[in-house]
Tab-separated table of C-alpha atoms and ligand atoms in Angstrom:
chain	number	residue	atom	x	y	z
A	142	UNK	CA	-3.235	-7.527	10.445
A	143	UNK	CA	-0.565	-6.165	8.146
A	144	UNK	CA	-1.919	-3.129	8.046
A	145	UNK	CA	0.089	0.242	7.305
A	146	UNK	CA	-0.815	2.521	11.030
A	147	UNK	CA	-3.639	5.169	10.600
A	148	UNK	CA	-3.660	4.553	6.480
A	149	UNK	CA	-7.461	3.122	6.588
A	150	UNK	CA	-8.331	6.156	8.932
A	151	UNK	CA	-6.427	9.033	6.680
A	152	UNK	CA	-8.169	7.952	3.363
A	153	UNK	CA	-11.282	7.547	5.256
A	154	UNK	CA	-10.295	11.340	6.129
A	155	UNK	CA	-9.985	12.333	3.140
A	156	UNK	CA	-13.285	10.773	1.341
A	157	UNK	CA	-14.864	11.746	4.028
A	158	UNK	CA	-13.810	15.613	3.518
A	159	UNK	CA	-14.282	14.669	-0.740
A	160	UNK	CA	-17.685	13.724	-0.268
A	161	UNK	CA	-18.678	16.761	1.729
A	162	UNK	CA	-17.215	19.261	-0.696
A	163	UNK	CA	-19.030	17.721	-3.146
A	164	UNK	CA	-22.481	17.233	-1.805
A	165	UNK	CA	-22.299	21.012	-0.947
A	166	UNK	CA	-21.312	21.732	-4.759
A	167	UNK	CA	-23.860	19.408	-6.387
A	168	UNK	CA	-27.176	20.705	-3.698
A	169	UNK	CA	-26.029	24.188	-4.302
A	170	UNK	CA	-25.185	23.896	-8.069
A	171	UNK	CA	-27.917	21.619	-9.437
A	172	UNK	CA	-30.929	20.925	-6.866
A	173	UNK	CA	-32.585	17.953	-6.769
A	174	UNK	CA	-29.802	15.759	-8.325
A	175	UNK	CA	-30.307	12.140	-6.718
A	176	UNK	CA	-26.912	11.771	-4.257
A	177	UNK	CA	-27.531	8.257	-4.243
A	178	UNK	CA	-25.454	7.709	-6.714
A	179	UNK	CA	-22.031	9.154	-6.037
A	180	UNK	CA	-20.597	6.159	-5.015
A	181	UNK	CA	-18.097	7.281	-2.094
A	182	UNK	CA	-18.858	4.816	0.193
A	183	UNK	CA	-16.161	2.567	0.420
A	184	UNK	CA	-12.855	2.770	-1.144
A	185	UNK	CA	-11.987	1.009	-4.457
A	186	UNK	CA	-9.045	-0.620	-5.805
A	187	UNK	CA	-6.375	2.198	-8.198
A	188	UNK	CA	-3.755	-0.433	-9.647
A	189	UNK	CA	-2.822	-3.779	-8.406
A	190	UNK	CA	0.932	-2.715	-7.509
A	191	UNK	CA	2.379	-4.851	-4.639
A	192	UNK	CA	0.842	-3.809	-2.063
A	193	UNK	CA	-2.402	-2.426	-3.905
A	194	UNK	CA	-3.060	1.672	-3.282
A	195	UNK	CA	-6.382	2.546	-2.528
A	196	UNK	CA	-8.792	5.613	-3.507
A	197	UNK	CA	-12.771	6.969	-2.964
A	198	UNK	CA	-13.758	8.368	-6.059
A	199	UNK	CA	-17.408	9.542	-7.190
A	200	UNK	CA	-19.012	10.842	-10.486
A	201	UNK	CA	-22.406	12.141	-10.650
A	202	UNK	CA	-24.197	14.228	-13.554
A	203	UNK	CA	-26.464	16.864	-12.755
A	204	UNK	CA	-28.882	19.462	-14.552
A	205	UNK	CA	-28.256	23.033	-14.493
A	206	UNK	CA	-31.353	24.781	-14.018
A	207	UNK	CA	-33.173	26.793	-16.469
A	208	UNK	CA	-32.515	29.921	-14.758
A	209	UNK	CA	-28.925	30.154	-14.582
A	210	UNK	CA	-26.662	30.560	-17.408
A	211	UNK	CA	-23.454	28.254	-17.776
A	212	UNK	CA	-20.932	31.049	-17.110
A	213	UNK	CA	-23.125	32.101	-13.912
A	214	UNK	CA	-22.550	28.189	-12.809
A	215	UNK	CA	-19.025	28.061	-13.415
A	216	UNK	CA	-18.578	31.364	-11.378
A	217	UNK	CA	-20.260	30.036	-8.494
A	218	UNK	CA	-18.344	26.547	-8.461
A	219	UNK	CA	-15.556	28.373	-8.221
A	220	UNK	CA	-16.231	30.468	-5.565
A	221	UNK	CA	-17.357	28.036	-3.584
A	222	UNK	CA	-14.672	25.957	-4.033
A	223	UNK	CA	-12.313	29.165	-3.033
A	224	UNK	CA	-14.652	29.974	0.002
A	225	UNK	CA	-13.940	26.527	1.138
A	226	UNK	CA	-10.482	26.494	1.178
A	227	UNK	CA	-9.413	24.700	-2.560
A	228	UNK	CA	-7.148	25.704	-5.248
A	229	UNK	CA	-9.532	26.240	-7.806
A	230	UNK	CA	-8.510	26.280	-11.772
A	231	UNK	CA	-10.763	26.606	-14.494
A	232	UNK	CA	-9.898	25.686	-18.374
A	233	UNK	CA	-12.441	25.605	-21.094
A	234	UNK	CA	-12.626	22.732	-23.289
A	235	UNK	CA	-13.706	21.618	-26.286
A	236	UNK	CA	-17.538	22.479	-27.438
A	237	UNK	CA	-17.828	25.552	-25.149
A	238	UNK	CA	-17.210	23.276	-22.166
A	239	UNK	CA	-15.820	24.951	-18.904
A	240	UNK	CA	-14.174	22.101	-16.129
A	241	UNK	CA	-13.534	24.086	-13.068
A	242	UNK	CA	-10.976	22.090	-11.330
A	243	UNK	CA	-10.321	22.409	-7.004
A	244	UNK	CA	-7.325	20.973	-5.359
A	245	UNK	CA	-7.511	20.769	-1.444
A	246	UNK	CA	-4.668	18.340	0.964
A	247	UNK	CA	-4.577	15.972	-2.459
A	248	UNK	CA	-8.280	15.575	-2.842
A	249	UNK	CA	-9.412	16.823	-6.826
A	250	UNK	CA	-12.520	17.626	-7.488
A	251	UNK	CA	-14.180	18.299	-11.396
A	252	UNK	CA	-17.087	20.475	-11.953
A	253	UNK	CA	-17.616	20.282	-15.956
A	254	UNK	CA	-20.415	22.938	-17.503
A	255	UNK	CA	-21.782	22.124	-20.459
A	256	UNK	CA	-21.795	24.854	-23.027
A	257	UNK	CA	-24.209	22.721	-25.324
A	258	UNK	CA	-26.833	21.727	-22.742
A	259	UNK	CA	-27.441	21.663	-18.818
A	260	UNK	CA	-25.985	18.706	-18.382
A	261	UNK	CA	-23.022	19.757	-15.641
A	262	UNK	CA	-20.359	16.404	-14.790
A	263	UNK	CA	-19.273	16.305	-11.056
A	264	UNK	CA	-16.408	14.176	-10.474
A	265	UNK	CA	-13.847	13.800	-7.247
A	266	UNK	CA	-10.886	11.742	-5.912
A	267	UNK	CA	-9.195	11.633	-3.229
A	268	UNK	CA	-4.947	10.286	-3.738
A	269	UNK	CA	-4.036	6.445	-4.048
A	270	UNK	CA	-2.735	5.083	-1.005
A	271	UNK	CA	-1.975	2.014	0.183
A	272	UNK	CA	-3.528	0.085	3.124
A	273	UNK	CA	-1.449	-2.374	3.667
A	274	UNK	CA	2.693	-3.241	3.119
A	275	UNK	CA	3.868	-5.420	0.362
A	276	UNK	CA	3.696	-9.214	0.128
A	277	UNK	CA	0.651	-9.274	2.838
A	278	UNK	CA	-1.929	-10.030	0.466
A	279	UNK	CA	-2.864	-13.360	1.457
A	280	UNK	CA	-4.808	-16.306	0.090
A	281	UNK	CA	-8.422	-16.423	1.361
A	282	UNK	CA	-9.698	-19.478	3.563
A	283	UNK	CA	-11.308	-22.158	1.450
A	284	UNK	CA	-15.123	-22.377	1.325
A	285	UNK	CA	-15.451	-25.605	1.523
A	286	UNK	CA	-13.426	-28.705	3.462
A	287	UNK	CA	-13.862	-32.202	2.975
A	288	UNK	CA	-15.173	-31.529	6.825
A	289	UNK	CA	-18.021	-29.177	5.517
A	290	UNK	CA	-19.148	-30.540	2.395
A	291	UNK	CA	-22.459	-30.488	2.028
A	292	UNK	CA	-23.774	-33.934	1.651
A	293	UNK	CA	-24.013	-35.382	-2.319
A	294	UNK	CA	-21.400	-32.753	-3.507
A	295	UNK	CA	-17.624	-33.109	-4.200
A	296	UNK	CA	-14.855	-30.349	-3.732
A	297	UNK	CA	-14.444	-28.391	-7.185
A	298	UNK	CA	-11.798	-29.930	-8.898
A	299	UNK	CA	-10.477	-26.702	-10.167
A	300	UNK	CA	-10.032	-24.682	-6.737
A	301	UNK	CA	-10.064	-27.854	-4.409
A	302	UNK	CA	-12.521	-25.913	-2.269
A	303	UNK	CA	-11.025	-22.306	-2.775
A	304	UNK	CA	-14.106	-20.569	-3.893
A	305	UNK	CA	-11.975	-17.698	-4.976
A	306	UNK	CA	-10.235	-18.051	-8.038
A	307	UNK	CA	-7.209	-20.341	-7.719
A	308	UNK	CA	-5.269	-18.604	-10.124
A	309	UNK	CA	-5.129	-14.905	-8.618
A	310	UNK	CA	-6.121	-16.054	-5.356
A	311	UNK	CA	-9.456	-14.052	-5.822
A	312	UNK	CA	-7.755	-10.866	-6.375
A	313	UNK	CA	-9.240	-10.393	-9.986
A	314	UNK	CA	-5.748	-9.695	-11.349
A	315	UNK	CA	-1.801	-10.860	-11.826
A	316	UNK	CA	0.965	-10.026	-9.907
A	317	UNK	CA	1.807	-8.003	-12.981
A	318	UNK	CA	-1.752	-6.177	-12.803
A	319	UNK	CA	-3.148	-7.676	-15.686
A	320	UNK	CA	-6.712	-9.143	-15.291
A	321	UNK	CA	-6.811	-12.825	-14.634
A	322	UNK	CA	-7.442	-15.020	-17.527
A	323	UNK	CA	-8.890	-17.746	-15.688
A	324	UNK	CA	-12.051	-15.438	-13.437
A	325	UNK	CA	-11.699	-12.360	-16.016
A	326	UNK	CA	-11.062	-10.326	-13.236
A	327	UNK	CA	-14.845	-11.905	-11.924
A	328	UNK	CA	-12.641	-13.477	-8.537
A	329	UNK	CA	-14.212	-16.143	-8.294
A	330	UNK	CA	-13.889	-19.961	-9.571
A	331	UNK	CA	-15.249	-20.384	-12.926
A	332	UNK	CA	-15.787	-23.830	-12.574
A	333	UNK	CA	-17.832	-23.805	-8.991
A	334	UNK	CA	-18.950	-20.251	-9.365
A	335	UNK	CA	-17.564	-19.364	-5.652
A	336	UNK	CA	-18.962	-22.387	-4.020
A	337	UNK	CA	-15.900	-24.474	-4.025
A	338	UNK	CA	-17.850	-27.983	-4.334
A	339	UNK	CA	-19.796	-29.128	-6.988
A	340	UNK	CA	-23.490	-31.700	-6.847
A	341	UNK	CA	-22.734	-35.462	-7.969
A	342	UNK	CA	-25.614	-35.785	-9.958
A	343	UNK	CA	-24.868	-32.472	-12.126
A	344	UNK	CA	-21.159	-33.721	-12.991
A	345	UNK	CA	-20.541	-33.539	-16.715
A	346	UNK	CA	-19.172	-37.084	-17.705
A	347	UNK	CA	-16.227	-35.351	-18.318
A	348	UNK	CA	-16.185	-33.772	-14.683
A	349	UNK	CA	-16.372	-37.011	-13.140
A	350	UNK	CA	-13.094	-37.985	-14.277
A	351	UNK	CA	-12.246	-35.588	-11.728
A	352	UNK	CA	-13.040	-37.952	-9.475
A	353	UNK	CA	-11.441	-41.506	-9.708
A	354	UNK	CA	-13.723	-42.152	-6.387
A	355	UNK	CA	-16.539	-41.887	-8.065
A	356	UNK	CA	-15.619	-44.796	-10.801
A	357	UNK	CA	-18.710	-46.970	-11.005
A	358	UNK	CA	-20.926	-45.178	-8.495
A	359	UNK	CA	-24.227	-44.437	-9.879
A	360	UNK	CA	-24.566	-41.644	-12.226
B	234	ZN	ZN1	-14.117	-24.000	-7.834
B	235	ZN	ZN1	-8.754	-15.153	-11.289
């Protein structure tokens, strides 16, 4: 594999160290928000440069509790941040708002206080980097063969067994980073769906002239 020594394990690092900081922040901050939802599992695609960069990046809303004004929230976000080693920064906004911002080895992390109502906006990144060099993006394996067709179906005439989408290779996007017209970014075939063969008996007539094999076989 192509890919770029210890990159995978850095960013790993680094969401790793993202997600801690902000687990702390959110239990302390607002108990009882669900951390199901701070999506920092695995690491998600920033632009579609050649080669793609890579970041983990979570956002989660929680409730500030009854008991503890805005400005006493803000305060402690930012010292914990500071007790934990980030360069904190905090700006108010529009509406009363306050975003305490922490900086830490190019993770960011958002804390934004509500002035209007409890609702307080947790948000982190870690930087974009990339995984793997240029040009090593490479076309998936087909889904289907003529050797592995299942029987009664035909290889999609529009990805010739692909699966993915033959037009950005199932990548979603261009070259150029714009979304793919043909899968809408979806990545896989329209036609087939990801399947990469399609059933005899469900061909449209126009489908079937696809297939100049199928000329006079039953419909
Ligand atoms: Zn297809
Ligand atoms: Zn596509």
């Amino acid at each position: 594999m192509g890919d770029i020594s210890g990159a995978r394990e850095e960013l790993d690092r680094l969401g790793a160290a993202l997600r801690a900081q902000l687990v702390e922040l959110i239990t302390d901050l607002t108990p009882g928000t669900g951390l199901s939802l701070l999506f920092l599992d695995a690491p998600t695609v920033v632009d579609w440069a050649d080669p793609p960069r890579y970041h983990y990046s979570g956002l989660i809303r929680g409730q500030r509790p009854a008991t503890v004004p805005a400005a006493d929230l803000v305060e402690r976000a930012a010292a914990l941040l500071a007790a934990a080693g980030w360069e904190v920064g905090t700006e108010e906004v529009e509406a009363g708002a306050v975003v305490v911002t922490g900086h830490r080895q190019g993770n960011s992390i958002e804390v934004r206080v509500s002035g209007r109502s409890s609702s307080v906006m947790f948000s982190g990144q870690t930087p974009a980097l990339a995984l793997s060099g240029p040009g090593e993006f490479r076309r998936p394996d087909p889904v289907r063969t003529p050797e592995t067709l299942t029987p009664g179906y035909v290889l999609c005439y529009e990805c010739d067994g692909l699966g993915a989408c033959p037009e950005c290779n199932g990548r979603g996007r261009l070259s150029n980073g714009h979304i793919c017209p043909e899968c809408n970014g979806g990545r896989f075939c329209p036609i087939c769906r990801g399947a990469g063969q399609l059933a005899v008996s469900e061909l449209s007539p126009f489908q079937r002239t696809y297939y100049p094999e199928l000329r006079g076989a039953p419909e």
